[in-house]
mmCIF file of C-alpha atoms in Angstrom:
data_model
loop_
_atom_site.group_PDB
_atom_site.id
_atom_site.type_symbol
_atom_site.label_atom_id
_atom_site.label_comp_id
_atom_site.label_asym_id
_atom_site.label_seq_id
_atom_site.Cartn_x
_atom_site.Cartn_y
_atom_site.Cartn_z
ATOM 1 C CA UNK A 424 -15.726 8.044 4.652
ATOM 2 C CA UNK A 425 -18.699 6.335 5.430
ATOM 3 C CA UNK A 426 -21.456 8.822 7.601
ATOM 4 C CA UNK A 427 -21.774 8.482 11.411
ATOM 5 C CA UNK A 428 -25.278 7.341 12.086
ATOM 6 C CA UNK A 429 -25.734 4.504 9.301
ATOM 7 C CA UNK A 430 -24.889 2.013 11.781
ATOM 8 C CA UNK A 431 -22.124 -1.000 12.180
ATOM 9 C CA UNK A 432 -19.171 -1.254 10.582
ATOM 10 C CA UNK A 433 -20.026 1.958 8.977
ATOM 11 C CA UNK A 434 -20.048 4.073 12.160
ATOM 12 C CA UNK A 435 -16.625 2.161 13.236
ATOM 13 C CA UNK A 436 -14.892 3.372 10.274
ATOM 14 C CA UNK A 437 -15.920 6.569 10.415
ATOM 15 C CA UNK A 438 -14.818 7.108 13.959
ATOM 16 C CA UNK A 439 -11.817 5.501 13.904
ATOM 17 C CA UNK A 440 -10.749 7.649 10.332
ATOM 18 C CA UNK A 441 -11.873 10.828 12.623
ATOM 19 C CA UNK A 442 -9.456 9.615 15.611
ATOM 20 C CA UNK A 443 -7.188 8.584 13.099
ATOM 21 C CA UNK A 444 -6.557 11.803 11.225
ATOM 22 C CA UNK A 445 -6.129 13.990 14.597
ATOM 23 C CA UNK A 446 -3.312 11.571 15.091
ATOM 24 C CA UNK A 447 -1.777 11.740 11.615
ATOM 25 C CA UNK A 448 -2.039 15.435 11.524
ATOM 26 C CA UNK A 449 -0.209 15.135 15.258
ATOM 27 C CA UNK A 450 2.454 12.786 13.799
ATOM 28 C CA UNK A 451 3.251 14.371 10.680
ATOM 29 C CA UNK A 452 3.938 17.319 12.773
ATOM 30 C CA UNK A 453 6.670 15.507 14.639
ATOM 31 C CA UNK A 454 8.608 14.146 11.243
ATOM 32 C CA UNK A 455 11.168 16.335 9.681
ATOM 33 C CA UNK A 456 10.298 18.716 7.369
ATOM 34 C CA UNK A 457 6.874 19.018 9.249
ATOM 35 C CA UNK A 458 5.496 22.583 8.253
ATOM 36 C CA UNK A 459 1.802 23.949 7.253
ATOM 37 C CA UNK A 460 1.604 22.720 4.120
ATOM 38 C CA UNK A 461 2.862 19.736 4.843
ATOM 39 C CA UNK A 462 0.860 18.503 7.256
ATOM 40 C CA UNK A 463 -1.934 19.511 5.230
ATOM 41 C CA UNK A 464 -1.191 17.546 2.503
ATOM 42 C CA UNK A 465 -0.864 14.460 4.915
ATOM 43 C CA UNK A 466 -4.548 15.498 6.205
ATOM 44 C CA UNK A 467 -5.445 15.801 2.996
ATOM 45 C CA UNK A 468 -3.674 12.319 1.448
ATOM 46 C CA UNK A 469 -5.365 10.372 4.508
ATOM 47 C CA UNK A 470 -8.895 11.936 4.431
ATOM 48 C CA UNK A 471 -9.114 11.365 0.558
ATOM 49 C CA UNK A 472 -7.774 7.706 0.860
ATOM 50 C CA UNK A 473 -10.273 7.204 3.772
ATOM 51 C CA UNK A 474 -13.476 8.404 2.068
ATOM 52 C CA UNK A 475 -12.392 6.140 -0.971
ATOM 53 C CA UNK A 476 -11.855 2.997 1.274
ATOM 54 C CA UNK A 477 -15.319 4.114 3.310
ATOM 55 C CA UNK A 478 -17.174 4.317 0.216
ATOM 56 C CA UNK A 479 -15.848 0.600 -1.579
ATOM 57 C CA UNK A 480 -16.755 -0.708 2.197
ATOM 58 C CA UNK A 481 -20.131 0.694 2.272
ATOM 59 C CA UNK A 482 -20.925 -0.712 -1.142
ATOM 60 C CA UNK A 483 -19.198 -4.317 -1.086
ATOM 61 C CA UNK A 484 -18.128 -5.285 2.505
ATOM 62 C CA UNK A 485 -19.597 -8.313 3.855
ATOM 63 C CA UNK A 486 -19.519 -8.804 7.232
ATOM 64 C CA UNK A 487 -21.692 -7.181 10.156
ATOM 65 C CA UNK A 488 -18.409 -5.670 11.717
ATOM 66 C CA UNK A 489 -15.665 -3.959 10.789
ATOM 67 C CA UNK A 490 -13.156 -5.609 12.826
ATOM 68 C CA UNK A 491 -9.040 -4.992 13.669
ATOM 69 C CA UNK A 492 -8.419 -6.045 10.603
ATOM 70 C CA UNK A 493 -9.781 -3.021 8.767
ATOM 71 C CA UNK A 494 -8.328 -0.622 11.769
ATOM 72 C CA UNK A 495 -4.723 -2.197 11.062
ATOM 73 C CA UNK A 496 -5.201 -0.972 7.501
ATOM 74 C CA UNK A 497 -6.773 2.164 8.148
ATOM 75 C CA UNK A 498 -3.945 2.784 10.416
ATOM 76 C CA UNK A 499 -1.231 1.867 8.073
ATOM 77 C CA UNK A 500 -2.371 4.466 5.626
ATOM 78 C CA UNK A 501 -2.043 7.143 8.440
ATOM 79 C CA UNK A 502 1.414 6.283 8.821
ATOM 80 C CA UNK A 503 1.889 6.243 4.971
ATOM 81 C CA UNK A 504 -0.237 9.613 4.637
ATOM 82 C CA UNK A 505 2.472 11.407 7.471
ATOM 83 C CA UNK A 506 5.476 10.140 5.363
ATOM 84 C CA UNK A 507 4.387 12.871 2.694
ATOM 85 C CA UNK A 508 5.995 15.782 4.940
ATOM 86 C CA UNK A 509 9.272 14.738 5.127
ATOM 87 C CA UNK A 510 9.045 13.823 0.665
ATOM 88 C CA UNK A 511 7.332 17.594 0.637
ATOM 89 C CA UNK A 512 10.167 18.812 2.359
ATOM 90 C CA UNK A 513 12.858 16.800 0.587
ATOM 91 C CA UNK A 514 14.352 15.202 3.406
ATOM 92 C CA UNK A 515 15.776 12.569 1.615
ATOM 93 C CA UNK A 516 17.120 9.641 3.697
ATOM 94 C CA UNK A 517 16.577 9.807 7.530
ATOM 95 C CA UNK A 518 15.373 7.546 10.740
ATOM 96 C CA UNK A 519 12.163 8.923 10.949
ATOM 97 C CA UNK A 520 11.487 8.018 7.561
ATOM 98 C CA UNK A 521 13.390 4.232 8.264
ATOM 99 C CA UNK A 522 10.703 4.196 11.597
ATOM 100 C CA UNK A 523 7.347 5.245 10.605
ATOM 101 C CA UNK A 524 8.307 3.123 7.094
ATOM 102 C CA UNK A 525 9.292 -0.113 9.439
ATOM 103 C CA UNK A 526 6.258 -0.548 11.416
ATOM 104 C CA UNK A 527 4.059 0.097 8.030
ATOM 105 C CA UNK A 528 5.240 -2.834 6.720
ATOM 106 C CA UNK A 529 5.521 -4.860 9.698
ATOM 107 C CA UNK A 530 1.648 -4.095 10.155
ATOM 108 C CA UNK A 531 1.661 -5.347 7.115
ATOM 109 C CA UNK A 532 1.193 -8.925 7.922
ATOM 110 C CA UNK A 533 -1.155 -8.103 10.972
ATOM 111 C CA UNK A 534 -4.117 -6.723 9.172
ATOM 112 C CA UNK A 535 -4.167 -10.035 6.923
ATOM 113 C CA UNK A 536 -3.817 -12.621 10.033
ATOM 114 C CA UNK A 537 -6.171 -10.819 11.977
ATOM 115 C CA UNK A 538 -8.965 -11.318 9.207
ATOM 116 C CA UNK A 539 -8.349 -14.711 8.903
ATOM 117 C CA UNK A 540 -8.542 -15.317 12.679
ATOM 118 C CA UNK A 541 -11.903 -13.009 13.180
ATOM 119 C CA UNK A 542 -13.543 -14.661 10.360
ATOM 120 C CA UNK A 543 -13.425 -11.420 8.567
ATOM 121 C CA UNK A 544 -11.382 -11.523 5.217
ATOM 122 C CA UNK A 545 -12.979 -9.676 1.962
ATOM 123 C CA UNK A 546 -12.370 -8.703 -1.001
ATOM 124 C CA UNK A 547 -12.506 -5.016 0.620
ATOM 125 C CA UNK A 548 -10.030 -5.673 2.948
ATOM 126 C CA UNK A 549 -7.899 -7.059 0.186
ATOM 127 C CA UNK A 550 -8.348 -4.062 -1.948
ATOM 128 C CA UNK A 551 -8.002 -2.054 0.749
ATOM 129 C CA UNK A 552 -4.521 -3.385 1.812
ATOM 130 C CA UNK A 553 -2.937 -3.391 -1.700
ATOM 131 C CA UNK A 554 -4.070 -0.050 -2.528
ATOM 132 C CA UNK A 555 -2.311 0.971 1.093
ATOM 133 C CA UNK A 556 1.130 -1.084 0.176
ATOM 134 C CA UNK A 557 0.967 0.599 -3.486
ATOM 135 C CA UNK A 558 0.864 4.388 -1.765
ATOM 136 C CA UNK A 559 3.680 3.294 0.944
ATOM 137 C CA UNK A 560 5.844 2.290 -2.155
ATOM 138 C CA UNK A 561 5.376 5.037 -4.488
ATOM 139 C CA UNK A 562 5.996 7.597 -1.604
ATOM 140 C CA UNK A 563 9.570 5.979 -0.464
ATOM 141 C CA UNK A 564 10.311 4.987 -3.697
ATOM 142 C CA UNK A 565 10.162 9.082 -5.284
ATOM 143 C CA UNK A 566 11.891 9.840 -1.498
ATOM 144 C CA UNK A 567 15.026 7.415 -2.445
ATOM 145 C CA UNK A 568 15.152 8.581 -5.662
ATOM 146 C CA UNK A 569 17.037 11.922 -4.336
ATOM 147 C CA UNK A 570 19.729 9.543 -3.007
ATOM 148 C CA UNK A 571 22.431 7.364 -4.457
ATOM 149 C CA UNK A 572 20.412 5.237 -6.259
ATOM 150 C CA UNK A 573 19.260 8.446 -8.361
ATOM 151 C CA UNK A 574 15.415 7.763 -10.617
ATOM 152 C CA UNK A 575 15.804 4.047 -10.590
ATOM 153 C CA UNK A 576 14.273 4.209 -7.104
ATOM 154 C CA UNK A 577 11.365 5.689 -8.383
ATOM 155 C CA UNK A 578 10.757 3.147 -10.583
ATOM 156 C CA UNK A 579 10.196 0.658 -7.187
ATOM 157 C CA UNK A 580 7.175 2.268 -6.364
ATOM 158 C CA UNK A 581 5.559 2.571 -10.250
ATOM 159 C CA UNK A 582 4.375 -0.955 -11.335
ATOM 160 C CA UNK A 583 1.090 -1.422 -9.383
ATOM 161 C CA UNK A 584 -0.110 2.067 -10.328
ATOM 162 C CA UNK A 585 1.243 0.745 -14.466
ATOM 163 C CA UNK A 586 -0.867 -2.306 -13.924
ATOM 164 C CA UNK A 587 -3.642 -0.539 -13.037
ATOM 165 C CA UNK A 588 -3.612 1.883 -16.085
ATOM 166 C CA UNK A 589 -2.835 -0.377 -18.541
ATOM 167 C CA UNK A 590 -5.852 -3.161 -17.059
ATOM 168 C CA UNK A 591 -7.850 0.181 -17.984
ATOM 169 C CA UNK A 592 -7.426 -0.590 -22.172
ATOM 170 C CA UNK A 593 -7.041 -4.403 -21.431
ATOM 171 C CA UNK A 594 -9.791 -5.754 -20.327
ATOM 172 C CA UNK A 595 -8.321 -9.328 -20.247
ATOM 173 C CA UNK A 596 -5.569 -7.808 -17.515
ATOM 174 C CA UNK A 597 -8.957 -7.837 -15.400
ATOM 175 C CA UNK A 598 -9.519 -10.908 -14.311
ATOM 176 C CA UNK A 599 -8.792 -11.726 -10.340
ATOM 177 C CA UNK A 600 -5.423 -13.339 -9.678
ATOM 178 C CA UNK A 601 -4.798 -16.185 -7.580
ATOM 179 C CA UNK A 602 -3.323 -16.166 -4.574
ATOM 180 C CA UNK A 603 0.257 -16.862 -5.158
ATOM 181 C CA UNK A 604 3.429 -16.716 -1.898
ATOM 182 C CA UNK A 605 6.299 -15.664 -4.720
ATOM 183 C CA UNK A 606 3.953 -12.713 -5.517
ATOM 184 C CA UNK A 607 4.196 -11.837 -1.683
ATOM 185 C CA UNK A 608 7.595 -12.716 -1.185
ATOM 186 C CA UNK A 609 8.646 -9.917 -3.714
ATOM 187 C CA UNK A 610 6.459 -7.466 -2.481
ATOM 188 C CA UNK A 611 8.298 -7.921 0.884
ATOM 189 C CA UNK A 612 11.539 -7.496 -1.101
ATOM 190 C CA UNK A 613 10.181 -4.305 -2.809
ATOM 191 C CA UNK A 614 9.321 -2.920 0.444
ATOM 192 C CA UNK A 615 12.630 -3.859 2.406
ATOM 193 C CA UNK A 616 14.431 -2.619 -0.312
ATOM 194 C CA UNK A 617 12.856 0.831 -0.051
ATOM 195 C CA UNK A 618 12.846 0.650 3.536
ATOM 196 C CA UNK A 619 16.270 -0.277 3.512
ATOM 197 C CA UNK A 620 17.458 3.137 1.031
ATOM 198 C CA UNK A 621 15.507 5.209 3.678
ATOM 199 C CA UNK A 622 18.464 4.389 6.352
ATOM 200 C CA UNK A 623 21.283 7.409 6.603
ATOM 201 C CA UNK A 624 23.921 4.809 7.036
ATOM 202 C CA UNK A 625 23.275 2.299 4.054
ATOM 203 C CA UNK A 626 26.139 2.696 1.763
ATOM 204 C CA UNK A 627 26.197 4.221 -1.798
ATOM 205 C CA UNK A 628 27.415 1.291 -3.190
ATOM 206 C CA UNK A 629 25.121 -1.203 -2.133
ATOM 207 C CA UNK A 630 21.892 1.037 -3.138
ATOM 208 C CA UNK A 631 21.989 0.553 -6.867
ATOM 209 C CA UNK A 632 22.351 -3.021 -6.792
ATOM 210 C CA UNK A 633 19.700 -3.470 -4.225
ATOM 211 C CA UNK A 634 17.004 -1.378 -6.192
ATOM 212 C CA UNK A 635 18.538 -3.489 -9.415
ATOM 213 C CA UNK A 636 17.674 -6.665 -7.377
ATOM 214 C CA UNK A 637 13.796 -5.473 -6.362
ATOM 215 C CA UNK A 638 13.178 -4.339 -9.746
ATOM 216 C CA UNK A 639 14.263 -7.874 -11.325
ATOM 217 C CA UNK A 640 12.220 -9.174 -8.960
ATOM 218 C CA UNK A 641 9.597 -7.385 -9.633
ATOM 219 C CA UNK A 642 9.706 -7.640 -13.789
ATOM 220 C CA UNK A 643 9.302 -11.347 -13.287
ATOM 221 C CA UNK A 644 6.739 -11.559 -10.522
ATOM 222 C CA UNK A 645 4.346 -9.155 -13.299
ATOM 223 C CA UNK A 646 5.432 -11.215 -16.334
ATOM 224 C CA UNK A 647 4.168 -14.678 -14.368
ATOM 225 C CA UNK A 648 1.079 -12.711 -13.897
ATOM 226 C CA UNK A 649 0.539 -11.428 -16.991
ATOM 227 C CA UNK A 650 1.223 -14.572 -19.080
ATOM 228 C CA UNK A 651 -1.153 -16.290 -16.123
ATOM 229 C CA UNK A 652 -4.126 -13.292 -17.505
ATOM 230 C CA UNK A 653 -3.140 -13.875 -21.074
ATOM 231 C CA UNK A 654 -3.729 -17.487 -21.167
ATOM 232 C CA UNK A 655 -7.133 -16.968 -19.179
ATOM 233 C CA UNK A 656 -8.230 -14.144 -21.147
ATOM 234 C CA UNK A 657 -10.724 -16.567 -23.421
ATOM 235 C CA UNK A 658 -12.195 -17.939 -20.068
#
């Protein structure tokens, strides 16, 4: 995270990642499962996704302050970083999980509006808000996959971090994609589908065809992308 002292937005991140991680470390210990290691490891999870985040805002963020926006964010990855104690303890389905889960993504949507109305959307933020949803996924997504809907769960929470590594040999999977509502439409699906298999009471039967229905979804939201970066790729 960015070093107190440097001035504007810089300072405010850093502060609020201090306050921030006090109150993960006091929320994870709350969650089931919560134990010493645990809790560490949410410490740990948040501290190393704030110093990222601080360093990509140091280098590219544009604006003079940091704004609610980028506190929204920073927030939601505290509440994803706590989630790791009750997957470390193997918890599986509970209403902790459903809570903390809930009120990640319906922050969601905040962090964006509130850039928009302060006059302070970025790139950063942008980055720093997908990178949040992708770590939310993948950690609800591995915790589902110890119920009924077995390893295709974990597959829910896999294809931004695929994307990723496969843009690393493609360069033409590099390009910056338009903005695009179906795109966020089944991201919402994705996460209210893994939201959803966090709940003690939803059925067995209706988990596999949910995660079937996400993953679908999902396939053809990344194919319209893809063939949208294949035909630019000569640009």
């Amino acid at each position: 995270m960015p070093v107190p002292g440097t001035g504007g937005p810089e300072d405010a991140f850093a502060l609020a990642a201090l306050l921030l991680a006090a109150l993960t470390g006091l929320g994870a210990a709350l969650l089931p499962g919560a134990g010493p290691l645990s809790v560490g490891l949410a410490l740990a999870a948040f501290g190393t996704g704030a110093v990222i985040a601080g360093r990509d805002l140091r280098r590219a963020y544009p604006h003079g302050r940091l704004g609610l926006c980028n506190l929204v964010t920073l927030g939601r990855l505290a509440l994803t970083s706590a989630l790791l104690v009750p997957l470390v303890a193997g918890i599986g389905a509970a209403w902790p999980i459903f809570a903390v889960a809930g009120v990640a993504l319906a922050l969601d949507g905040v962090d964006g509006w509130l850039a928009r109305k302060q006059g302070l959307a970025s790139a950063f933020g942008a980055r720093f808000d997908v990178e949040v949803d992708a770590a939310l996924a993948l950690i609800l997504a591995v915790n589902a996959a110890t119920g009924p809907a077995g390893l295709a769960a974990a597959l829910l929470g896999l294809p931004r971090y695929l994307f990723v590594l496969a843009a690393r040999g493609l360069p033409w999977m590099r390009r910056d994609l338009p903005e695009r509502f179906s795109r966020k439409t089944v991201c919402v699906l994705q996460m209210g589908v893994l939201i959803a298999l966090q709940a003690p009471v939803l059925p067995a039967a209706l988990a596999l065809p949910l995660v079937g229905l996400a993953l679908a979804a999902l396939a053809w939201s990344f194919a319209v992308d893809l063939r949208w970066l294949w035909r630019k790729r000569a640009a």
